[in-house]
Phi, psi and omega in degrees: 000138181294153179283353175243163180267114182301132181246118184297320181293321177294321179297319178296319179295319180297315179296318180295322179295316179297316180298320179293320178291325178293320180291342181270043173086017180243072183301135177077011185303320184302326179282338185268356186248145161230135183220136168234127189230121180238146175234145182237152178274349182206166179292129176294322184290315181295324182281340183296324184292337182254003184279135178237349186235099181292328180299317179290329177299310182292336178281336180272087190282137171288164175272147183194178178207158178217157174233111185052036185292340180264003181278120180283126180231164175296122189271356186051224187281356175297337178299339180295334173299316179295318180295328176296312179297318179299319180298318178293325177294318178297318180296319180298325181269005179058038176274339175224161182272141178273097184243158175303326181291322176295315180297322176296319180293318180297318179296314181292327180296321184267312184290318184250358182058039181293126175287325179296316178296321179298321178300317178295316181300313182292325175300316180292321180295328190244354182066034180237163173221157175284166179162193181295164176304151182249151172294164192307311185293314180295322180294321180299318178293318179298314182295324179298316179293322182296341181269012183297324178294320176301316180299319178296317179297319178298324181290342175295335178075022180278129178296333181293344182285344184306128178083002183266165182204128179219085184219005184247149170288170174254149192228155168270303180265336181125169183280151176224163176062225183295336177293317177292323176303321184286336179292334184091158186302323181250024181060028184290346181257023175298159172300144177216128174221157174255160175293331178298313182290325177292323177295320179294321177299308183294323176304313180292320180295313183294331182263008182057040183246010176235137178068284178193156177303317177298321178296317179295323177298318178296319181293319178298323179299321179287327184279345182296135182245135174281133176259006179296129185297320181293318179296319179294322180295330180275357181224093183296343178255042189283352179063021174243303180295126183087000182233189188299322182300337179285353181253011181268154178288164180301141178086358181287163173242139184226134171238127189202165168219118183262164174218134183210131172206188189296339183236017182201146169221112186233162170199148174231119188219143168248132190230132171237122182220137181301134180085000180231148175294139173308136190226138171243128185222126175238125182231126170247127176232132187243154176109154183300319180295318180291324179300326181268002184271094184282351183260343187298305185294316175301320181291320175302314181298313180302313185290321182286325176295324183277350186295000000 
């Protein structure tokens, strides 16, 4: 059962929005998209400070709808949201040390989407390092450790995790050596996430319902995006322009993690805007045309917020 309550009217609106965008010169859009869309009756952040019962929180489901929300796709840099949550979980259990270098890497991984920082974080989470290919026995031991984040996700018991995989670093040019060895001959071991599981992760972080309230507060601070035009102009990798944050009304607040590469343009965002219900929206779009489509995610956001 989904962690949100399916809303028929929202599902109809979501389908109609996709069809309208597809008719506007985006042939095949419906097959290239996965979307999970949630609406709340109150601010998750404001209610988090007074919450004392997590069991009742998870039982009080938001209303929502999805389009191919359970389809696992290559998540690009959105996987960094999961690695951030995992790092805070490891720190809580004292499995890794809380050092200034780790905090610098987590900040760069989320704020700037640094692949180098992500590599360090995943090495610390799994006790592995990159390097030349390994012989069979050593590689089997290395691969087992690299799957530790997957094992932790499985232990959460979330139905949304089915079919997902989060064990790879993120790359500029691509993996080499044992990293390429780990991808498999046909890249069958690439990262895979669904918009449903990403929505549940972000839902928990925004509501202080994952790991601990202090940990969620730290994560929200990293996920916060500036909508100031001058700041965005000075940072071409601001994760707002061309993504969901570019479709919010003036004065809104956005917390998000985007992903972009040659074959994907994704974003996961929680939005609070005056006159609109608090909204959580995760969109994965695949294909070369979608990767270059800077208007798709902002327009989706505008239309769904206004629905």
